[in-house]
């Protein structure tokens, strides 16, 4: 997917794009590894800007991956931004998800070493309420042994009330889990093109 390219950024609902192919949204707390995941999928180092400083993504960033579009959403739950800024991000997310007919699937990212936060749980409740299909992506799996990864995937799945098949552990550093992720994306695309 080396031909993946950045399309545009949107700050308001009026600027959201109407996708002409399946669109997958990437959601997660600030610093959960969204940009790293996009770069892993693209096979490029700098398609999405990564930062060690959480809360960098403040807009919805769209990327064209050929057979699908990826929408990188602002990270939530970052305490160091003002209340007003957090509310603005919340409104952006709300209006984005309000156009659910445009969203084929949501990847909800979270650090594999951490239990889901209250914000993560709220996001899952929201996705379930709006009947939006989603998969949990447990990032930074290279930080744990294989044994520990399996344990954490089970714990994360249990915390969300999901089956372990709905949690994919991935490392942006080693590329581990990329095949599973691509297989999931192909399933999403084929389901969307059939409907």
PDB file of C-alpha atoms in Angstrom:
ATOM      1  CA  UNK A   1       0.000   0.000   0.000  1.00  0.00           C
ATOM      2  CA  UNK A   2       2.946   2.251  -0.702  1.00  0.00           C
ATOM      3  CA  UNK A   3       0.722   4.369  -2.944  1.00  0.00           C
ATOM      4  CA  UNK A   4      -1.336   5.550   0.064  1.00  0.00           C
ATOM      5  CA  UNK A   5      -1.614   9.321   0.156  1.00  0.00           C
ATOM      6  CA  UNK A   6      -2.942  12.108   2.338  1.00  0.00           C
ATOM      7  CA  UNK A   7      -6.168  13.650   0.997  1.00  0.00           C
ATOM      8  CA  UNK A   8      -7.208  16.490   3.294  1.00  0.00           C
ATOM      9  CA  UNK A   9      -7.921  17.590   6.872  1.00  0.00           C
ATOM     10  CA  UNK A  10     -11.351  18.617   8.114  1.00  0.00           C
ATOM     11  CA  UNK A  11     -12.072  20.839  11.094  1.00  0.00           C
ATOM     12  CA  UNK A  12     -15.864  20.980  10.733  1.00  0.00           C
ATOM     13  CA  UNK A  13     -18.676  18.733   9.514  1.00  0.00           C
ATOM     14  CA  UNK A  14     -18.994  20.874   6.377  1.00  0.00           C
ATOM     15  CA  UNK A  15     -15.450  19.840   5.448  1.00  0.00           C
ATOM     16  CA  UNK A  16     -15.956  16.083   5.962  1.00  0.00           C
ATOM     17  CA  UNK A  17     -15.525  14.177   2.728  1.00  0.00           C
ATOM     18  CA  UNK A  18     -18.203  11.972   1.198  1.00  0.00           C
ATOM     19  CA  UNK A  19     -16.273   8.794   0.480  1.00  0.00           C
ATOM     20  CA  UNK A  20     -16.787   7.033  -2.852  1.00  0.00           C
ATOM     21  CA  UNK A  21     -15.332   3.808  -1.397  1.00  0.00           C
ATOM     22  CA  UNK A  22     -15.383   2.086   2.021  1.00  0.00           C
ATOM     23  CA  UNK A  23     -14.134   4.344   4.810  1.00  0.00           C
ATOM     24  CA  UNK A  24     -12.499   3.045   7.975  1.00  0.00           C
ATOM     25  CA  UNK A  25     -12.194   5.418  10.923  1.00  0.00           C
ATOM     26  CA  UNK A  26      -9.361   5.214  13.442  1.00  0.00           C
ATOM     27  CA  UNK A  27     -10.324   6.292  16.948  1.00  0.00           C
ATOM     28  CA  UNK A  28      -8.509   6.137  20.248  1.00  0.00           C
ATOM     29  CA  UNK A  29      -7.046   8.043  23.134  1.00  0.00           C
ATOM     30  CA  UNK A  30      -4.311  10.550  22.491  1.00  0.00           C
ATOM     31  CA  UNK A  31      -0.987   8.791  22.022  1.00  0.00           C
ATOM     32  CA  UNK A  32      -2.541   5.351  21.418  1.00  0.00           C
ATOM     33  CA  UNK A  33      -0.522   4.932  18.222  1.00  0.00           C
ATOM     34  CA  UNK A  34      -2.975   6.032  15.503  1.00  0.00           C
ATOM     35  CA  UNK A  35      -0.369   7.740  13.289  1.00  0.00           C
ATOM     36  CA  UNK A  36       2.070   4.849  13.727  1.00  0.00           C
ATOM     37  CA  UNK A  37      -0.665   2.409  12.634  1.00  0.00           C
ATOM     38  CA  UNK A  38      -1.439   4.469   9.521  1.00  0.00           C
ATOM     39  CA  UNK A  39       2.251   4.529   8.602  1.00  0.00           C
ATOM     40  CA  UNK A  40       2.481   0.763   9.178  1.00  0.00           C
ATOM     41  CA  UNK A  41      -0.468   0.123   6.843  1.00  0.00           C
ATOM     42  CA  UNK A  42       0.927   2.495   4.236  1.00  0.00           C
ATOM     43  CA  UNK A  43       4.406   1.014   4.446  1.00  0.00           C
ATOM     44  CA  UNK A  44       5.656   4.587   4.748  1.00  0.00           C
ATOM     45  CA  UNK A  45       7.480   6.265   7.612  1.00  0.00           C
ATOM     46  CA  UNK A  46       5.940   9.710   7.408  1.00  0.00           C
ATOM     47  CA  UNK A  47       2.505   9.584   5.807  1.00  0.00           C
ATOM     48  CA  UNK A  48       0.890  10.451   9.147  1.00  0.00           C
ATOM     49  CA  UNK A  49       2.884  12.662  11.480  1.00  0.00           C
ATOM     50  CA  UNK A  50       3.781  10.861  14.687  1.00  0.00           C
ATOM     51  CA  UNK A  51       4.556  12.695  17.872  1.00  0.00           C
ATOM     52  CA  UNK A  52       5.635  11.698  21.346  1.00  0.00           C
ATOM     53  CA  UNK A  53       3.473  14.557  22.529  1.00  0.00           C
ATOM     54  CA  UNK A  54      -0.167  13.428  22.841  1.00  0.00           C
ATOM     55  CA  UNK A  55      -3.036  15.455  21.453  1.00  0.00           C
ATOM     56  CA  UNK A  56      -1.387  16.405  18.155  1.00  0.00           C
ATOM     57  CA  UNK A  57      -4.231  15.323  15.875  1.00  0.00           C
ATOM     58  CA  UNK A  58      -6.892  18.007  16.202  1.00  0.00           C
ATOM     59  CA  UNK A  59      -8.610  17.511  12.877  1.00  0.00           C
ATOM     60  CA  UNK A  60     -10.052  14.592  10.970  1.00  0.00           C
ATOM     61  CA  UNK A  61      -7.264  13.582   8.570  1.00  0.00           C
ATOM     62  CA  UNK A  62      -8.215  11.569   5.485  1.00  0.00           C
ATOM     63  CA  UNK A  63      -5.900   9.170   3.668  1.00  0.00           C
ATOM     64  CA  UNK A  64      -6.532   7.381   0.375  1.00  0.00           C
ATOM     65  CA  UNK A  65      -5.415   3.742   0.435  1.00  0.00           C
ATOM     66  CA  UNK A  66      -6.657   2.871  -3.050  1.00  0.00           C
ATOM     67  CA  UNK A  67      -9.426   0.399  -2.205  1.00  0.00           C
ATOM     68  CA  UNK A  68     -10.498   2.262   0.934  1.00  0.00           C
ATOM     69  CA  UNK A  69     -10.228   5.581   2.771  1.00  0.00           C
ATOM     70  CA  UNK A  70      -8.842   5.926   6.264  1.00  0.00           C
ATOM     71  CA  UNK A  71     -10.112   8.709   8.525  1.00  0.00           C
ATOM     72  CA  UNK A  72      -7.793   9.508  11.434  1.00  0.00           C
ATOM     73  CA  UNK A  73      -9.870  11.074  14.216  1.00  0.00           C
ATOM     74  CA  UNK A  74      -8.666  13.442  16.960  1.00  0.00           C
ATOM     75  CA  UNK A  75      -7.465  11.520  20.023  1.00  0.00           C
ATOM     76  CA  UNK A  76      -9.678  11.823  23.085  1.00  0.00           C
ATOM     77  CA  UNK A  77      -9.010  11.913  26.798  1.00  0.00           C
ATOM     78  CA  UNK A  78      -5.936  14.124  26.746  1.00  0.00           C
ATOM     79  CA  UNK A  79      -6.039  16.139  29.970  1.00  0.00           C
ATOM     80  CA  UNK A  80      -3.455  18.785  29.079  1.00  0.00           C
ATOM     81  CA  UNK A  81      -5.699  20.545  26.561  1.00  0.00           C
ATOM     82  CA  UNK A  82      -8.290  23.041  27.686  1.00  0.00           C
ATOM     83  CA  UNK A  83     -11.869  22.016  28.446  1.00  0.00           C
ATOM     84  CA  UNK A  84     -13.006  24.097  25.454  1.00  0.00           C
ATOM     85  CA  UNK A  85     -10.577  22.265  23.158  1.00  0.00           C
ATOM     86  CA  UNK A  86     -11.765  18.888  24.498  1.00  0.00           C
ATOM     87  CA  UNK A  87     -15.380  19.898  23.862  1.00  0.00           C
ATOM     88  CA  UNK A  88     -14.461  20.975  20.340  1.00  0.00           C
ATOM     89  CA  UNK A  89     -12.901  17.575  19.671  1.00  0.00           C
ATOM     90  CA  UNK A  90     -15.972  15.897  21.167  1.00  0.00           C
ATOM     91  CA  UNK A  91     -18.242  17.846  18.811  1.00  0.00           C
ATOM     92  CA  UNK A  92     -16.013  16.937  15.842  1.00  0.00           C
ATOM     93  CA  UNK A  93     -16.240  13.244  16.770  1.00  0.00           C
ATOM     94  CA  UNK A  94     -20.014  13.476  17.290  1.00  0.00           C
ATOM     95  CA  UNK A  95     -20.651  15.070  13.921  1.00  0.00           C
ATOM     96  CA  UNK A  96     -18.262  12.617  12.241  1.00  0.00           C
ATOM     97  CA  UNK A  97     -20.089   9.579  13.661  1.00  0.00           C
ATOM     98  CA  UNK A  98     -23.462  11.168  12.894  1.00  0.00           C
ATOM     99  CA  UNK A  99     -22.718  10.419   9.217  1.00  0.00           C
ATOM    100  CA  UNK A 100     -22.563   6.719   9.977  1.00  0.00           C
ATOM    101  CA  UNK A 101     -23.730   5.635   6.539  1.00  0.00           C
ATOM    102  CA  UNK A 102     -20.303   6.827   5.333  1.00  0.00           C
ATOM    103  CA  UNK A 103     -18.385   4.675   7.850  1.00  0.00           C
ATOM    104  CA  UNK A 104     -17.725   1.041   6.957  1.00  0.00           C
ATOM    105  CA  UNK A 105     -15.808   0.162  10.125  1.00  0.00           C
ATOM    106  CA  UNK A 106     -14.047   1.687  13.129  1.00  0.00           C
ATOM    107  CA  UNK A 107     -10.669   0.657  14.515  1.00  0.00           C
ATOM    108  CA  UNK A 108     -10.517   1.531  18.198  1.00  0.00           C
ATOM    109  CA  UNK A 109      -6.897   1.751  19.301  1.00  0.00           C
ATOM    110  CA  UNK A 110      -5.484   1.270  22.756  1.00  0.00           C
ATOM    111  CA  UNK A 111      -2.106   0.447  24.276  1.00  0.00           C
ATOM    112  CA  UNK A 112      -2.075  -3.337  24.879  1.00  0.00           C
ATOM    113  CA  UNK A 113      -0.433  -2.814  28.289  1.00  0.00           C
ATOM    114  CA  UNK A 114      -3.277  -0.677  29.640  1.00  0.00           C
ATOM    115  CA  UNK A 115      -6.819  -1.540  30.605  1.00  0.00           C
ATOM    116  CA  UNK A 116      -9.485   0.421  28.705  1.00  0.00           C
ATOM    117  CA  UNK A 117     -10.076   3.853  30.250  1.00  0.00           C
ATOM    118  CA  UNK A 118     -13.464   5.391  31.032  1.00  0.00           C
ATOM    119  CA  UNK A 119     -13.148   7.300  27.710  1.00  0.00           C
ATOM    120  CA  UNK A 120     -12.493   4.051  25.821  1.00  0.00           C
ATOM    121  CA  UNK A 121     -15.514   2.408  27.457  1.00  0.00           C
ATOM    122  CA  UNK A 122     -17.636   5.422  26.562  1.00  0.00           C
ATOM    123  CA  UNK A 123     -16.471   5.159  22.938  1.00  0.00           C
ATOM    124  CA  UNK A 124     -17.473   1.474  22.793  1.00  0.00           C
ATOM    125  CA  UNK A 125     -20.886   2.271  24.308  1.00  0.00           C
ATOM    126  CA  UNK A 126     -21.254   4.987  21.668  1.00  0.00           C
ATOM    127  CA  UNK A 127     -20.256   2.658  18.791  1.00  0.00           C
ATOM    128  CA  UNK A 128     -22.642  -0.046  20.039  1.00  0.00           C
ATOM    129  CA  UNK A 129     -25.454   2.470  20.447  1.00  0.00           C
ATOM    130  CA  UNK A 130     -24.994   3.700  16.855  1.00  0.00           C
ATOM    131  CA  UNK A 131     -24.558   0.110  15.613  1.00  0.00           C
ATOM    132  CA  UNK A 132     -21.186   0.898  14.095  1.00  0.00           C
ATOM    133  CA  UNK A 133     -19.037  -2.202  13.508  1.00  0.00           C
ATOM    134  CA  UNK A 134     -15.629  -1.955  15.158  1.00  0.00           C
ATOM    135  CA  UNK A 135     -12.476  -3.882  15.981  1.00  0.00           C
ATOM    136  CA  UNK A 136     -10.179  -3.135  18.912  1.00  0.00           C
ATOM    137  CA  UNK A 137      -6.536  -2.739  17.904  1.00  0.00           C
ATOM    138  CA  UNK A 138      -4.174  -3.386  20.832  1.00  0.00           C
ATOM    139  CA  UNK A 139      -1.080  -1.376  19.878  1.00  0.00           C
ATOM    140  CA  UNK A 140       2.533  -1.461  21.062  1.00  0.00           C
ATOM    141  CA  UNK A 141       2.502  -5.284  21.296  1.00  0.00           C
ATOM    142  CA  UNK A 142       6.298  -5.373  20.830  1.00  0.00           C
ATOM    143  CA  UNK A 143       6.561  -4.214  24.459  1.00  0.00           C
ATOM    144  CA  UNK A 144       5.304  -7.609  25.685  1.00  0.00           C
ATOM    145  CA  UNK A 145       6.256 -11.268  25.310  1.00  0.00           C
ATOM    146  CA  UNK A 146       4.014 -13.491  23.137  1.00  0.00           C
ATOM    147  CA  UNK A 147       2.594 -15.111  26.270  1.00  0.00           C
ATOM    148  CA  UNK A 148       1.835 -11.761  27.890  1.00  0.00           C
ATOM    149  CA  UNK A 149       0.269 -10.482  24.630  1.00  0.00           C
ATOM    150  CA  UNK A 150      -2.236 -13.355  24.606  1.00  0.00           C
ATOM    151  CA  UNK A 151      -3.055 -12.661  28.238  1.00  0.00           C
ATOM    152  CA  UNK A 152      -3.577  -8.935  27.579  1.00  0.00           C
ATOM    153  CA  UNK A 153      -5.705  -9.531  24.451  1.00  0.00           C
ATOM    154  CA  UNK A 154      -7.988 -11.714  26.580  1.00  0.00           C
ATOM    155  CA  UNK A 155      -8.104  -9.094  29.354  1.00  0.00           C
ATOM    156  CA  UNK A 156      -8.901  -6.261  26.891  1.00  0.00           C
ATOM    157  CA  UNK A 157     -11.594  -8.353  25.167  1.00  0.00           C
ATOM    158  CA  UNK A 158     -13.147  -9.174  28.564  1.00  0.00           C
ATOM    159  CA  UNK A 159     -13.072  -5.528  29.670  1.00  0.00           C
ATOM    160  CA  UNK A 160     -15.032  -4.542  26.550  1.00  0.00           C
ATOM    161  CA  UNK A 161     -17.291  -7.602  26.643  1.00  0.00           C
ATOM    162  CA  UNK A 162     -15.973  -8.773  23.258  1.00  0.00           C
ATOM    163  CA  UNK A 163     -14.726 -12.055  21.857  1.00  0.00           C
ATOM    164  CA  UNK A 164     -10.930 -12.317  21.489  1.00  0.00           C
ATOM    165  CA  UNK A 165     -11.383 -12.376  17.678  1.00  0.00           C
ATOM    166  CA  UNK A 166     -12.480  -8.732  17.949  1.00  0.00           C
ATOM    167  CA  UNK A 167      -9.095  -7.676  19.348  1.00  0.00           C
ATOM    168  CA  UNK A 168      -6.005  -7.593  17.120  1.00  0.00           C
ATOM    169  CA  UNK A 169      -2.597  -7.007  18.692  1.00  0.00           C
ATOM    170  CA  UNK A 170      -0.279  -4.946  16.505  1.00  0.00           C
ATOM    171  CA  UNK A 171       3.191  -3.429  16.655  1.00  0.00           C
ATOM    172  CA  UNK A 172       3.989  -0.417  14.502  1.00  0.00           C
ATOM    173  CA  UNK A 173       7.638  -1.064  15.252  1.00  0.00           C
ATOM    174  CA  UNK A 174       7.988  -4.713  14.206  1.00  0.00           C
ATOM    175  CA  UNK A 175       4.966  -4.960  11.890  1.00  0.00           C
ATOM    176  CA  UNK A 176       3.594  -7.828  13.976  1.00  0.00           C
ATOM    177  CA  UNK A 177      -0.169  -8.210  13.474  1.00  0.00           C
ATOM    178  CA  UNK A 178      -0.154  -6.318  10.151  1.00  0.00           C
ATOM    179  CA  UNK A 179      -1.334  -9.422   8.219  1.00  0.00           C
ATOM    180  CA  UNK A 180      -4.304  -9.874  10.558  1.00  0.00           C
ATOM    181  CA  UNK A 181      -5.108  -6.189  10.198  1.00  0.00           C
ATOM    182  CA  UNK A 182      -4.968  -6.322   6.391  1.00  0.00           C
ATOM    183  CA  UNK A 183      -7.175  -9.427   6.399  1.00  0.00           C
ATOM    184  CA  UNK A 184      -9.729  -7.535   8.532  1.00  0.00           C
ATOM    185  CA  UNK A 185      -9.601  -4.549   6.144  1.00  0.00           C
ATOM    186  CA  UNK A 186     -10.170  -6.867   3.148  1.00  0.00           C
ATOM    187  CA  UNK A 187     -13.211  -8.371   4.899  1.00  0.00           C
ATOM    188  CA  UNK A 188     -14.584  -4.867   5.599  1.00  0.00           C
ATOM    189  CA  UNK A 189     -14.074  -3.838   1.958  1.00  0.00           C
ATOM    190  CA  UNK A 190     -15.706  -6.955   0.528  1.00  0.00           C
ATOM    191  CA  UNK A 191     -18.691  -6.667   2.896  1.00  0.00           C
ATOM    192  CA  UNK A 192     -19.151  -3.024   1.928  1.00  0.00           C
ATOM    193  CA  UNK A 193     -18.874  -3.664  -1.808  1.00  0.00           C
ATOM    194  CA  UNK A 194     -21.435  -6.473  -1.580  1.00  0.00           C
ATOM    195  CA  UNK A 195     -24.013  -4.330   0.221  1.00  0.00           C
TER     196      UNK A 195
END
